[in-house]
Short mmCIF file of C-alpha atoms in Angstrom, two decimals:
data_model
loop_
_atom_site.label_atom_id
_atom_site.label_comp_id
_atom_site.label_asym_id
_atom_site.label_seq_id
_atom_site.Cartn_x
_atom_site.Cartn_y
_atom_site.Cartn_z
CA UNK A 263 23.88 -5.42 -7.54
CA UNK A 264 24.81 -4.30 -4.00
CA UNK A 265 28.46 -4.65 -3.06
CA UNK A 266 29.56 -7.24 -0.49
CA UNK A 267 30.63 -5.58 2.77
CA UNK A 268 31.63 -8.67 4.75
CA UNK A 269 32.76 -12.06 3.52
CA UNK A 270 33.62 -14.98 5.81
CA UNK A 271 35.18 -17.95 4.01
CA UNK A 272 35.82 -21.38 5.55
CA UNK A 273 36.28 -20.03 9.11
CA UNK A 274 37.20 -22.58 11.77
CA UNK A 275 37.89 -21.39 15.33
CA UNK A 276 39.21 -23.43 18.24
CA UNK A 277 39.92 -22.99 21.94
CA UNK A 278 42.65 -24.49 24.10
CA UNK A 279 46.35 -24.32 24.87
CA UNK A 280 49.23 -25.33 22.57
CA UNK A 281 48.62 -28.91 21.40
CA UNK A 282 45.20 -29.28 23.03
CA UNK A 283 42.99 -27.13 20.79
CA UNK A 284 39.35 -28.09 20.24
CA UNK A 285 37.54 -26.67 17.20
CA UNK A 286 34.19 -25.04 18.06
CA UNK A 287 33.22 -23.70 14.61
CA UNK A 288 33.84 -25.61 11.40
CA UNK A 289 34.22 -24.21 7.89
CA UNK A 290 31.74 -21.31 8.31
CA UNK A 291 31.13 -19.24 5.17
CA UNK A 292 28.86 -16.17 5.08
CA UNK A 293 28.58 -12.94 3.12
CA UNK A 294 26.59 -9.76 3.77
CA UNK A 295 25.86 -7.07 1.19
CA UNK A 296 25.48 -3.35 1.79
CA UNK A 297 22.04 -2.64 3.24
CA UNK A 298 21.34 -6.33 3.89
CA UNK A 299 20.43 -8.01 7.18
CA UNK A 300 21.72 -11.53 7.76
CA UNK A 301 20.22 -13.31 10.79
CA UNK A 302 22.43 -15.95 12.40
CA UNK A 303 20.27 -18.32 14.45
CA UNK A 304 20.83 -21.48 16.45
CA UNK A 305 20.88 -22.83 19.98
CA UNK A 306 23.21 -21.59 22.74
CA UNK A 307 26.71 -22.93 22.21
CA UNK A 308 26.20 -23.41 18.45
CA UNK A 309 28.99 -20.95 17.60
CA UNK A 310 26.99 -17.82 16.69
CA UNK A 311 28.78 -15.43 19.05
CA UNK A 312 32.18 -17.04 18.40
CA UNK A 313 31.70 -16.37 14.68
CA UNK A 314 30.59 -12.77 15.31
CA UNK A 315 33.42 -12.01 17.77
CA UNK A 316 35.96 -13.41 15.28
CA UNK A 317 35.18 -10.58 12.86
CA UNK A 318 36.79 -8.00 15.16
CA UNK A 319 39.14 -10.53 16.83
CA UNK A 320 37.42 -10.07 20.19
CA UNK A 321 37.93 -13.66 21.33
CA UNK A 322 40.26 -14.21 24.33
CA UNK A 323 43.91 -13.98 23.33
CA UNK A 324 46.00 -17.03 24.13
CA UNK A 325 43.10 -19.51 24.41
CA UNK A 326 41.44 -18.80 21.01
CA UNK A 327 42.88 -19.94 17.69
CA UNK A 328 41.80 -19.11 14.14
CA UNK A 329 42.47 -22.51 12.62
CA UNK A 330 41.53 -21.80 8.99
CA UNK A 331 39.64 -19.46 6.71
CA UNK A 332 39.51 -15.72 6.14
CA UNK A 333 37.34 -12.71 7.06
CA UNK A 334 37.23 -9.90 4.50
CA UNK A 335 35.68 -6.53 5.42
CA UNK A 336 35.60 -4.04 2.56
CA UNK A 337 38.87 -5.42 1.14
CA UNK A 338 40.64 -5.69 4.53
CA UNK A 339 41.72 -9.13 5.83
CA UNK A 340 40.58 -8.88 9.45
CA UNK A 341 42.49 -11.93 10.71
CA UNK A 342 45.87 -10.52 9.63
CA UNK A 343 44.98 -6.92 10.54
CA UNK A 344 47.17 -5.13 13.14
CA UNK A 345 45.75 -4.37 16.59
CA UNK A 346 46.02 -0.64 15.89
CA UNK A 347 43.94 -0.94 12.69
CA UNK A 348 41.38 -3.09 14.52
CA UNK A 349 40.98 -0.45 17.24
CA UNK A 350 40.06 2.05 14.53
CA UNK A 351 37.48 -0.36 13.15
CA UNK A 352 35.88 -1.31 16.47
CA UNK A 353 33.08 1.09 17.30
CA UNK A 354 33.87 3.20 14.22
CA UNK A 355 33.35 1.44 10.88
CA UNK A 356 32.01 -1.68 12.61
CA UNK A 357 29.61 -1.27 15.52
CA UNK A 358 28.80 -4.09 17.94
CA UNK A 359 25.95 -4.60 20.38
CA UNK A 360 26.88 -7.20 22.97
CA UNK A 361 24.57 -9.71 24.64
CA UNK A 362 25.32 -8.78 28.25
CA UNK A 363 25.35 -4.97 28.71
CA UNK A 364 26.31 -4.99 32.41
CA UNK A 365 29.61 -6.66 31.48
CA UNK A 366 30.20 -4.39 28.48
CA UNK A 367 29.51 -1.03 30.14
CA UNK A 368 32.12 0.47 32.48
CA UNK A 369 30.55 0.51 35.97
CA UNK A 370 32.81 3.39 37.09
CA UNK A 371 31.73 5.89 34.43
CA UNK A 372 28.44 7.61 33.73
CA UNK A 373 26.53 6.64 30.60
CA UNK A 374 27.11 10.04 29.01
CA UNK A 375 30.87 9.85 29.46
CA UNK A 376 31.00 6.46 27.74
CA UNK A 377 29.00 7.73 24.76
CA UNK A 378 31.05 10.92 24.51
CA UNK A 379 34.28 8.91 24.66
CA UNK A 380 33.44 6.87 21.55
CA UNK A 381 32.53 10.07 19.63
CA UNK A 382 35.83 11.68 20.64
CA UNK A 383 37.89 8.64 19.60
CA UNK A 384 36.26 7.93 16.25
CA UNK A 385 34.97 11.32 15.12
CA UNK A 386 37.13 13.80 17.03
CA UNK A 387 33.99 15.55 18.25
CA UNK A 388 34.20 18.34 20.83
CA UNK A 389 32.79 17.78 24.33
CA UNK A 390 29.62 19.92 24.14
CA UNK A 391 28.55 18.69 20.69
CA UNK A 392 29.24 15.08 21.74
CA UNK A 393 27.18 15.48 24.94
CA UNK A 394 24.25 16.88 22.94
CA UNK A 395 24.44 14.02 20.43
CA UNK A 396 24.60 11.48 23.30
CA UNK A 397 21.30 12.80 24.71
CA UNK A 398 19.71 12.70 21.24
CA UNK A 399 20.73 9.06 20.79
CA UNK A 400 19.43 8.03 24.22
CA UNK A 401 16.08 9.52 23.23
CA UNK A 402 16.26 7.79 19.83
CA UNK A 403 16.58 4.35 21.39
CA UNK A 404 13.59 4.95 23.67
CA UNK A 405 15.12 5.90 27.04
CA UNK A 406 12.79 8.10 29.07
CA UNK A 407 14.23 11.30 30.58
CA UNK A 408 17.47 11.11 28.54
CA UNK A 409 18.74 14.42 29.99
CA UNK A 410 18.75 12.81 33.45
CA UNK A 411 19.77 9.29 32.41
CA UNK A 412 22.87 10.57 30.58
CA UNK A 413 24.28 11.29 34.07
CA UNK A 414 23.39 7.85 35.47
CA UNK A 415 25.78 4.97 36.13
CA UNK A 416 25.01 1.56 34.53
CA UNK A 417 23.82 0.02 37.82
CA UNK A 418 21.20 2.78 38.16
CA UNK A 419 19.45 1.66 34.95
CA UNK A 420 17.13 -1.30 34.38
CA UNK A 421 18.31 -4.26 32.29
CA UNK A 422 16.39 -3.03 29.28
CA UNK A 423 17.72 0.52 29.65
CA UNK A 424 21.29 -0.78 29.77
CA UNK A 425 20.68 -2.73 26.57
CA UNK A 426 19.34 0.42 24.89
CA UNK A 427 22.49 2.31 25.94
CA UNK A 428 24.56 -0.40 24.26
CA UNK A 429 22.51 0.03 21.07
CA UNK A 430 23.02 3.81 21.15
CA UNK A 431 26.77 3.30 21.67
CA UNK A 432 27.00 0.95 18.69
CA UNK A 433 25.03 3.21 16.32
CA UNK A 434 26.21 6.66 17.38
CA UNK A 435 29.16 6.60 14.94
CA UNK A 436 26.95 5.45 12.04
CA UNK A 437 28.94 2.28 11.19
CA UNK A 438 29.06 0.51 7.81
CA UNK A 439 28.50 -2.86 9.49
CA UNK A 440 26.55 -3.51 12.68
CA UNK A 441 27.05 -6.79 14.55
CA UNK A 442 24.08 -7.20 16.86
CA UNK A 443 24.48 -10.09 19.33
CA UNK A 444 21.03 -10.61 20.88
CA UNK A 445 20.41 -6.82 20.94
CA UNK A 446 16.78 -6.99 22.05
CA UNK A 447 17.09 -9.80 24.62
CA UNK A 448 16.31 -7.62 27.66
CA UNK A 449 13.67 -5.44 26.00
CA UNK A 450 9.91 -5.68 26.30
CA UNK A 451 7.97 -6.25 23.08
CA UNK A 452 6.88 -2.62 22.61
CA UNK A 453 10.44 -1.24 22.90
CA UNK A 454 11.72 -4.22 20.92
CA UNK A 455 9.44 -3.19 18.04
CA UNK A 456 10.68 0.42 18.31
CA UNK A 457 14.33 -0.69 18.27
CA UNK A 458 13.84 -3.01 15.29
CA UNK A 459 12.06 -0.22 13.40
CA UNK A 460 14.90 2.16 14.35
CA UNK A 461 17.56 -0.31 13.16
CA UNK A 462 15.74 -0.78 9.84
CA UNK A 463 15.32 2.99 9.43
CA UNK A 464 19.00 3.68 10.13
CA UNK A 465 20.01 0.81 7.89
CA UNK A 466 18.13 2.35 4.98
CA UNK A 467 19.49 5.82 5.79
CA UNK A 468 23.13 4.69 6.06
CA UNK A 469 23.12 1.72 3.70
CA UNK A 470 24.39 -0.24 6.71
CA UNK A 471 24.93 -4.00 6.57
CA UNK A 472 23.79 -5.93 9.65
CA UNK A 473 24.72 -9.30 11.15
CA UNK A 474 21.90 -10.01 13.57
CA UNK A 475 22.37 -12.85 16.07
CA UNK A 476 19.22 -13.99 17.85
CA UNK A 477 17.28 -16.98 19.13
CA UNK A 478 13.91 -15.22 18.68
CA UNK A 479 12.45 -16.35 15.37
CA UNK A 480 9.69 -13.71 15.47
CA UNK A 481 12.46 -11.07 15.25
CA UNK A 482 14.10 -12.94 12.37
CA UNK A 483 10.83 -12.90 10.44
CA UNK A 484 10.52 -9.18 11.06
CA UNK A 485 14.01 -7.93 10.23
CA UNK A 486 16.07 -10.43 8.21
CA UNK A 487 16.65 -10.64 4.45
CA UNK A 488 18.76 -13.80 4.72
CA UNK A 489 18.91 -16.49 7.41
CA UNK A 490 21.84 -18.73 8.34
CA UNK A 491 21.17 -21.58 10.79
CA UNK A 492 24.02 -22.94 12.97
CA UNK A 493 24.18 -26.19 14.91
CA UNK A 494 27.23 -27.59 16.75
CA UNK A 495 29.52 -25.01 15.13
CA UNK A 496 28.44 -25.72 11.55
CA UNK A 497 26.11 -23.94 9.14
CA UNK A 498 23.29 -26.37 8.37
CA UNK A 499 21.06 -24.13 6.24
CA UNK A 500 21.28 -20.73 4.55
CA UNK A 501 18.72 -18.97 2.40
CA UNK A 502 16.28 -16.12 1.90
CA UNK A 503 14.20 -15.50 5.05
CA UNK A 504 10.85 -16.32 3.42
CA UNK A 505 12.16 -19.56 1.91
CA UNK A 506 13.72 -20.82 5.15
CA UNK A 507 10.51 -20.24 7.13
CA UNK A 508 8.08 -21.58 4.54
CA UNK A 509 10.13 -24.53 3.25
CA UNK A 510 12.96 -25.45 5.67
CA UNK A 511 15.12 -28.31 4.43
CA UNK A 512 17.18 -29.29 7.49
CA UNK A 513 15.56 -31.18 10.42
CA UNK A 514 17.15 -28.79 12.94
CA UNK A 515 15.66 -25.74 11.19
CA UNK A 516 12.24 -27.42 11.33
CA UNK A 517 12.76 -28.09 15.05
CA UNK A 518 13.62 -24.41 15.68
CA UNK A 519 10.55 -23.17 13.82
CA UNK A 520 8.28 -25.55 15.76
CA UNK A 521 9.71 -24.76 19.22
CA UNK A 522 7.68 -21.68 20.19
CA UNK A 523 6.33 -21.90 23.78
CA UNK A 524 3.26 -24.12 23.84
CA UNK A 525 0.85 -25.55 26.34
CA UNK A 526 -0.93 -24.13 29.35
CA UNK A 527 0.11 -23.63 32.98
CA UNK A 528 0.05 -26.67 35.28
CA UNK A 529 -3.35 -27.45 36.83
CA UNK A 530 -3.78 -25.86 40.26
CA UNK A 531 -6.33 -25.78 43.03
CA UNK A 532 -8.24 -22.55 43.57
CA UNK A 533 -8.57 -23.60 47.23
CA UNK A 534 -4.79 -23.28 47.76
CA UNK A 535 -3.65 -21.14 50.69
CA UNK A 536 -2.00 -17.76 50.08
CA UNK A 537 1.81 -17.99 50.15
CA UNK A 538 2.64 -14.34 49.45
CA UNK A 539 0.41 -11.34 50.16
CA UNK A 540 1.59 -7.94 48.99
CA UNK A 541 -0.29 -4.72 49.69
CA UNK A 542 0.47 -1.01 49.28
CA UNK A 543 4.05 -1.84 48.30
CA UNK A 544 5.94 1.32 47.44
CA UNK A 545 9.53 1.88 46.31
CA UNK A 546 10.38 5.56 45.89
CA UNK A 547 13.96 6.71 45.42
CA UNK A 548 14.65 10.21 46.82
CA UNK A 549 16.13 12.96 44.63
CA UNK A 550 18.20 15.41 46.65
CA UNK A 551 19.18 18.95 45.78
CA UNK A 552 20.67 22.15 47.17
CA UNK A 553 23.61 22.67 49.52
CA UNK A 554 22.05 20.58 52.31
CA UNK A 555 21.03 17.74 49.98
CA UNK A 556 17.40 17.92 51.02
CA UNK A 557 14.89 15.59 49.32
CA UNK A 558 13.24 17.67 46.58
CA UNK A 559 11.40 14.89 44.70
CA UNK A 560 11.17 11.12 44.25
CA UNK A 561 11.65 8.64 41.43
CA UNK A 562 8.46 6.61 41.86
CA UNK A 563 9.72 3.17 40.81
CA UNK A 564 6.75 1.24 42.30
CA UNK A 565 3.57 2.72 43.71
CA UNK A 566 0.88 0.82 45.66
CA UNK A 567 1.57 -2.67 44.28
CA UNK A 568 -0.91 -5.25 45.62
CA UNK A 569 -1.55 -8.93 44.82
CA UNK A 570 -1.97 -12.36 46.45
CA UNK A 571 0.03 -15.35 45.20
CA UNK A 572 -1.31 -18.78 46.23
CA UNK A 573 0.79 -21.88 46.92
CA UNK A 574 1.68 -23.74 43.72
CA UNK A 575 0.46 -20.89 41.49
CA UNK A 576 2.37 -18.62 39.08
CA UNK A 577 1.87 -14.90 38.56
CA UNK A 578 3.35 -13.20 35.51
CA UNK A 579 4.57 -9.62 35.86
CA UNK A 580 4.77 -7.92 32.46
CA UNK A 581 5.34 -4.38 31.20
CA UNK A 582 7.89 -2.21 29.50
CA UNK A 583 11.49 -2.00 30.63
CA UNK A 584 11.78 0.35 33.62
CA UNK A 585 8.11 -0.16 34.58
CA UNK A 586 9.07 -1.47 38.04
CA UNK A 587 8.83 -5.25 37.52
CA UNK A 588 12.29 -6.17 38.82
CA UNK A 589 12.09 -3.48 41.53
CA UNK A 590 8.88 -5.13 42.79
CA UNK A 591 10.62 -8.51 42.93
CA UNK A 592 13.67 -7.15 44.74
CA UNK A 593 11.45 -5.36 47.29
CA UNK A 594 9.52 -8.58 48.00
CA UNK A 595 12.80 -10.38 48.71
CA UNK A 596 13.91 -7.46 50.93
CA UNK A 597 16.84 -6.75 48.66
CA UNK A 598 15.53 -3.18 48.28
CA UNK A 599 14.11 -0.90 50.95
CA UNK A 600 10.37 -0.44 50.56
CA UNK A 601 7.18 0.65 52.31
CA UNK A 602 3.95 -1.34 52.60
CA UNK A 603 3.24 -4.94 53.53
CA UNK A 604 4.89 -8.18 52.33
CA UNK A 605 3.49 -11.22 54.17
CA UNK A 606 4.88 -14.75 53.64
CA UNK A 607 2.48 -17.44 54.92
CA UNK A 608 0.94 -14.79 57.13
CA UNK A 609 4.26 -13.57 58.59
CA UNK A 610 5.06 -9.90 57.93
CA UNK A 611 8.58 -9.71 56.48
CA UNK A 612 9.01 -5.94 56.50
CA UNK A 613 9.88 -5.69 60.20
CA UNK A 614 12.34 -8.61 60.26
CA UNK A 615 16.07 -7.97 60.73
CA UNK A 616 18.81 -9.84 58.85
CA UNK A 617 18.98 -12.74 61.34
CA UNK A 618 15.20 -13.18 61.55
CA UNK A 619 15.01 -13.12 57.74
CA UNK A 620 17.60 -15.91 57.29
CA UNK A 621 15.15 -18.90 57.55
CA UNK A 622 13.08 -17.35 54.75
CA UNK A 623 16.09 -16.89 52.43
CA UNK A 624 16.30 -20.62 51.63
CA UNK A 625 12.52 -20.79 51.05
CA UNK A 626 12.56 -17.73 48.73
CA UNK A 627 15.03 -18.00 45.85
CA UNK A 628 15.72 -15.85 42.79
CA UNK A 629 16.98 -16.35 39.24
CA UNK A 630 18.35 -13.06 37.90
CA UNK A 631 18.03 -11.63 34.40
CA UNK A 632 21.73 -11.34 33.60
CA UNK A 633 23.47 -14.62 34.54
CA UNK A 634 27.00 -13.43 33.82
CA UNK A 635 26.91 -10.61 36.37
CA UNK A 636 25.02 -12.83 38.86
CA UNK A 637 27.61 -15.65 38.85
CA UNK A 638 30.95 -15.16 40.62
CA UNK A 639 33.61 -15.55 37.89
CA UNK A 640 36.19 -16.75 40.46
CA UNK A 641 34.04 -19.69 41.58
CA UNK A 642 33.62 -22.96 39.70
CA UNK A 643 30.12 -24.00 38.69
CA UNK A 644 30.08 -26.56 41.53
CA UNK A 645 30.95 -23.82 44.03
CA UNK A 646 28.31 -21.47 42.60
CA UNK A 647 25.51 -24.06 42.67
CA UNK A 648 26.49 -25.51 46.06
CA UNK A 649 27.03 -22.19 47.83
CA UNK A 650 23.45 -22.03 49.16
CA UNK A 651 23.68 -25.54 50.62
CA UNK A 652 26.81 -24.61 52.56
CA UNK A 653 25.11 -21.52 53.99
CA UNK A 654 21.72 -23.00 54.87
CA UNK A 655 22.32 -26.74 55.52
CA UNK A 656 24.87 -28.72 57.53
CA UNK A 657 25.77 -31.57 55.18
CA UNK A 658 29.10 -33.10 54.16
CA UNK A 659 30.99 -32.40 50.94
CA UNK A 660 30.13 -35.76 49.32
CA UNK A 661 26.39 -35.15 49.71
CA UNK A 662 26.75 -31.58 48.44
CA UNK A 663 28.59 -32.88 45.35
CA UNK A 664 25.87 -35.50 44.77
CA UNK A 665 23.12 -32.86 45.05
CA UNK A 666 25.03 -30.59 42.61
CA UNK A 667 25.26 -33.41 40.04
CA UNK A 668 21.55 -34.21 40.42
CA UNK A 669 20.38 -30.62 39.96
CA UNK A 670 22.71 -30.08 36.99
CA UNK A 671 21.14 -33.08 35.24
CA UNK A 672 17.68 -31.66 36.03
CA UNK A 673 18.51 -28.46 34.13
CA UNK A 674 20.16 -30.35 31.24
CA UNK A 675 23.78 -29.58 32.13
CA UNK A 676 26.56 -32.18 32.08
CA UNK A 677 27.73 -32.80 35.70
CA UNK A 678 31.21 -33.48 34.35
CA UNK A 679 31.50 -29.74 33.60
CA UNK A 680 30.91 -28.72 37.24
CA UNK A 681 34.58 -27.87 37.85
CA UNK A 682 34.69 -25.34 34.99
CA UNK A 683 34.14 -21.60 35.44
CA UNK A 684 31.13 -19.49 34.25
CA UNK A 685 33.11 -17.79 31.45
CA UNK A 686 33.60 -21.21 29.81
CA UNK A 687 29.86 -21.57 29.17
CA UNK A 688 27.50 -19.98 26.65
CA UNK A 689 24.89 -17.39 27.71
CA UNK A 690 22.12 -19.99 27.75
CA UNK A 691 24.19 -22.48 29.73
CA UNK A 692 25.00 -19.77 32.32
CA UNK A 693 21.28 -19.13 32.76
CA UNK A 694 20.74 -22.84 33.44
CA UNK A 695 23.51 -22.69 36.05
CA UNK A 696 21.63 -19.82 37.73
CA UNK A 697 18.39 -21.86 37.70
CA UNK A 698 20.22 -24.85 39.19
CA UNK A 699 21.60 -22.65 41.98
CA UNK A 700 18.04 -21.62 42.91
CA UNK A 701 16.57 -25.13 42.64
CA UNK A 702 19.16 -26.94 44.77
CA UNK A 703 17.67 -25.63 48.04
CA UNK A 704 14.21 -26.95 47.05
CA UNK A 705 12.53 -23.60 47.79
CA UNK A 706 8.80 -22.90 48.10
CA UNK A 707 8.91 -19.62 46.16
CA UNK A 708 11.11 -18.60 43.23
CA UNK A 709 11.32 -15.12 41.75
CA UNK A 710 12.14 -15.65 38.07
CA UNK A 711 13.44 -12.39 36.61
CA UNK A 712 13.55 -12.94 32.82
CA UNK A 713 14.95 -16.48 33.31
CA UNK A 714 14.52 -17.51 29.67
CA UNK A 715 15.45 -14.22 27.96
CA UNK A 716 18.97 -15.36 27.04
CA UNK A 717 17.92 -18.85 25.95
CA UNK A 718 17.27 -19.93 22.38
CA UNK A 719 13.77 -21.23 21.64
CA UNK A 720 14.62 -24.94 21.81
CA UNK A 721 16.31 -24.60 25.22
CA UNK A 722 13.63 -22.14 26.36
CA UNK A 723 10.98 -24.77 25.68
CA UNK A 724 13.01 -27.32 27.68
CA UNK A 725 13.43 -24.89 30.61
CA UNK A 726 9.71 -24.04 30.60
CA UNK A 727 8.85 -27.75 30.64
CA UNK A 728 11.37 -28.16 33.49
CA UNK A 729 9.87 -25.28 35.49
CA UNK A 730 6.38 -26.72 34.98
CA UNK A 731 7.39 -30.26 35.99
CA UNK A 732 9.19 -28.96 39.09
CA UNK A 733 6.19 -26.82 39.99
CA UNK A 734 3.89 -29.83 39.70
CA UNK A 735 6.28 -32.15 41.57
CA UNK A 736 7.23 -29.83 44.45
CA UNK A 737 4.22 -27.44 44.45
CA UNK A 738 6.58 -24.53 43.72
CA UNK A 739 5.23 -21.00 43.57
CA UNK A 740 6.57 -18.59 40.93
CA UNK A 741 6.58 -14.84 40.45
CA UNK A 742 7.61 -14.68 36.80
CA UNK A 743 8.93 -11.41 35.38
CA UNK A 744 9.08 -11.37 31.58
CA UNK A 745 8.58 -9.32 28.43
CA UNK A 746 7.83 -12.44 26.38
CA UNK A 747 4.07 -12.87 26.56
CA UNK A 748 4.11 -16.26 24.84
CA UNK A 749 6.23 -17.59 27.73
CA UNK A 750 3.92 -15.97 30.31
CA UNK A 751 0.89 -17.53 28.60
CA UNK A 752 2.51 -20.97 28.80
CA UNK A 753 3.53 -20.77 32.50
CA UNK A 754 1.40 -18.27 34.45
CA UNK A 755 -2.11 -18.61 35.82
CA UNK A 756 -2.54 -14.90 36.54
CA UNK A 757 -0.93 -11.86 34.91
CA UNK A 758 -0.27 -8.32 36.16
CA UNK A 759 0.52 -5.57 33.62
CA UNK A 760 2.69 -2.70 34.92
CA UNK A 761 3.46 0.69 33.45
CA UNK A 762 5.53 3.45 35.08
CA UNK A 763 5.50 1.70 38.46
CA UNK A 764 1.76 1.07 38.70
CA UNK A 765 -0.63 -1.77 37.89
CA UNK A 766 -2.79 -0.84 34.90
CA UNK A 767 -4.49 -4.21 34.39
CA UNK A 768 -4.53 -7.67 35.97
CA UNK A 769 -6.49 -10.89 35.72
CA UNK A 770 -6.60 -14.50 34.59
CA UNK A 771 -3.84 -14.93 31.95
CA UNK A 772 -5.96 -16.42 29.15
CA UNK A 773 -8.73 -13.87 29.66
CA UNK A 774 -6.23 -10.99 29.77
CA UNK A 775 -4.64 -12.15 26.51
CA UNK A 776 -7.91 -12.73 24.65
CA UNK A 777 -9.88 -9.76 26.03
CA UNK A 778 -7.46 -7.02 27.16
CA UNK A 779 -9.27 -3.97 28.52
CA UNK A 780 -6.49 -1.35 28.38
CA UNK A 781 -4.93 0.03 25.19
CA UNK A 782 -1.41 -0.62 26.49
CA UNK A 783 -2.20 -4.29 27.21
CA UNK A 784 -3.72 -4.65 23.72
CA UNK A 785 -0.51 -3.18 22.25
CA UNK A 786 1.65 -5.69 24.19
CA UNK A 787 -0.53 -8.62 23.11
CA UNK A 788 -0.62 -7.53 19.45
CA UNK A 789 3.15 -7.06 19.27
CA UNK A 790 3.88 -10.39 20.98
CA UNK A 791 1.79 -12.26 18.42
CA UNK A 792 3.74 -10.89 15.39
#
């Protein structure tokens, strides 16, 4: 019988000040054995991350309260542990992969320095050996050109690459327990499969226990031994993975299992006029060298991208992390310098200056991949959502407030919470705030950059239905960037597959999914149907 590494007994956690504390998790009890993977699943705001962060006491001091229960890690009571002892545990004996890598990585330090630092602290490793091991781990987690990327800053990496750095950082010290909070959220399916295989391989090698938090049930099926389902801060069902999926007992578990993206894209007219025409779009970043910093080569992020997006239609842009999907979107919105042609309703945008571009900014909106770094933490939700109205429209404060309440209800957020700040919401709720911010201006075109990646399946289904109903109602046009092919299949009429900055296959979504011509596309389709 394997020994128990982690035991959580009757844990209740609350938030608030002094006498006004509200419990958010209630009487949670879990245990994980050596070499076992426990998947903690449930909708956003159900208490998964609160439970995980309690293990290392990472919840905000002052506002968080451990109301009852205990957390035992290898004979150590974590809740009564000193801060000094906890620092030794964090990143050493217990590794943690956080949900939002841009917030977790230090923007002022290169990736290599951050990896070397954790090796120096926990293993006392010398600089050169630590640097070599850092490069090895970047390669292990699937980052291309690790020798170059080790010298990059976090903002120079794609969302998926940043997530892989976080995984390397959590595993580099070979912990006894790994807490993985949505570790594959930003990864495409091919890299996701590699990472899951890597985690399983390392788990077997190290006898590592793993607490795996996710909303993706296909991952749970693939990696978990035991499943615990949370709803409204309570555990509603726990059992062996096979048993929970084949014979769920709780209604909420049944709802989760049946909430995979379904349906087809909204009906559209093939006679619709082109809204966006892109041709020969190229984004190359120069690499300089020598004393005079001359350009010696280029990082070819996007090369000769071309497509036409009709009014009311949706195009899905899929491919591995770092393939140029988000770069393409940013170039179209003129948020990145590019070459080639981008025409909006026949008007060439490339030559327009900032002032001439302003009328198009309200018509072309964007929902970013990482909502936490996209929302200003110093602004209330009402200020965040209403900011665009204040810039682009001359209306009074009462009407702005009314529009904010209306759009919040449309994205299934309580308007009463509009005066709170982004850090008071779950990851999924923050993504809905970002969608509301884009929708409030009633745009014609929305760039959706992984808009459902941080949402659990039940909320994802609601957001997809919302996006479809809005598209049908307002004839919205979407460019949808995603690594989740089941979501693309449900929303997009046409799909473009990218690899290393170039289009390798494109066509009608259903045809592309049923009869892929390229080996890479077949691999993506096969992995997404696991």
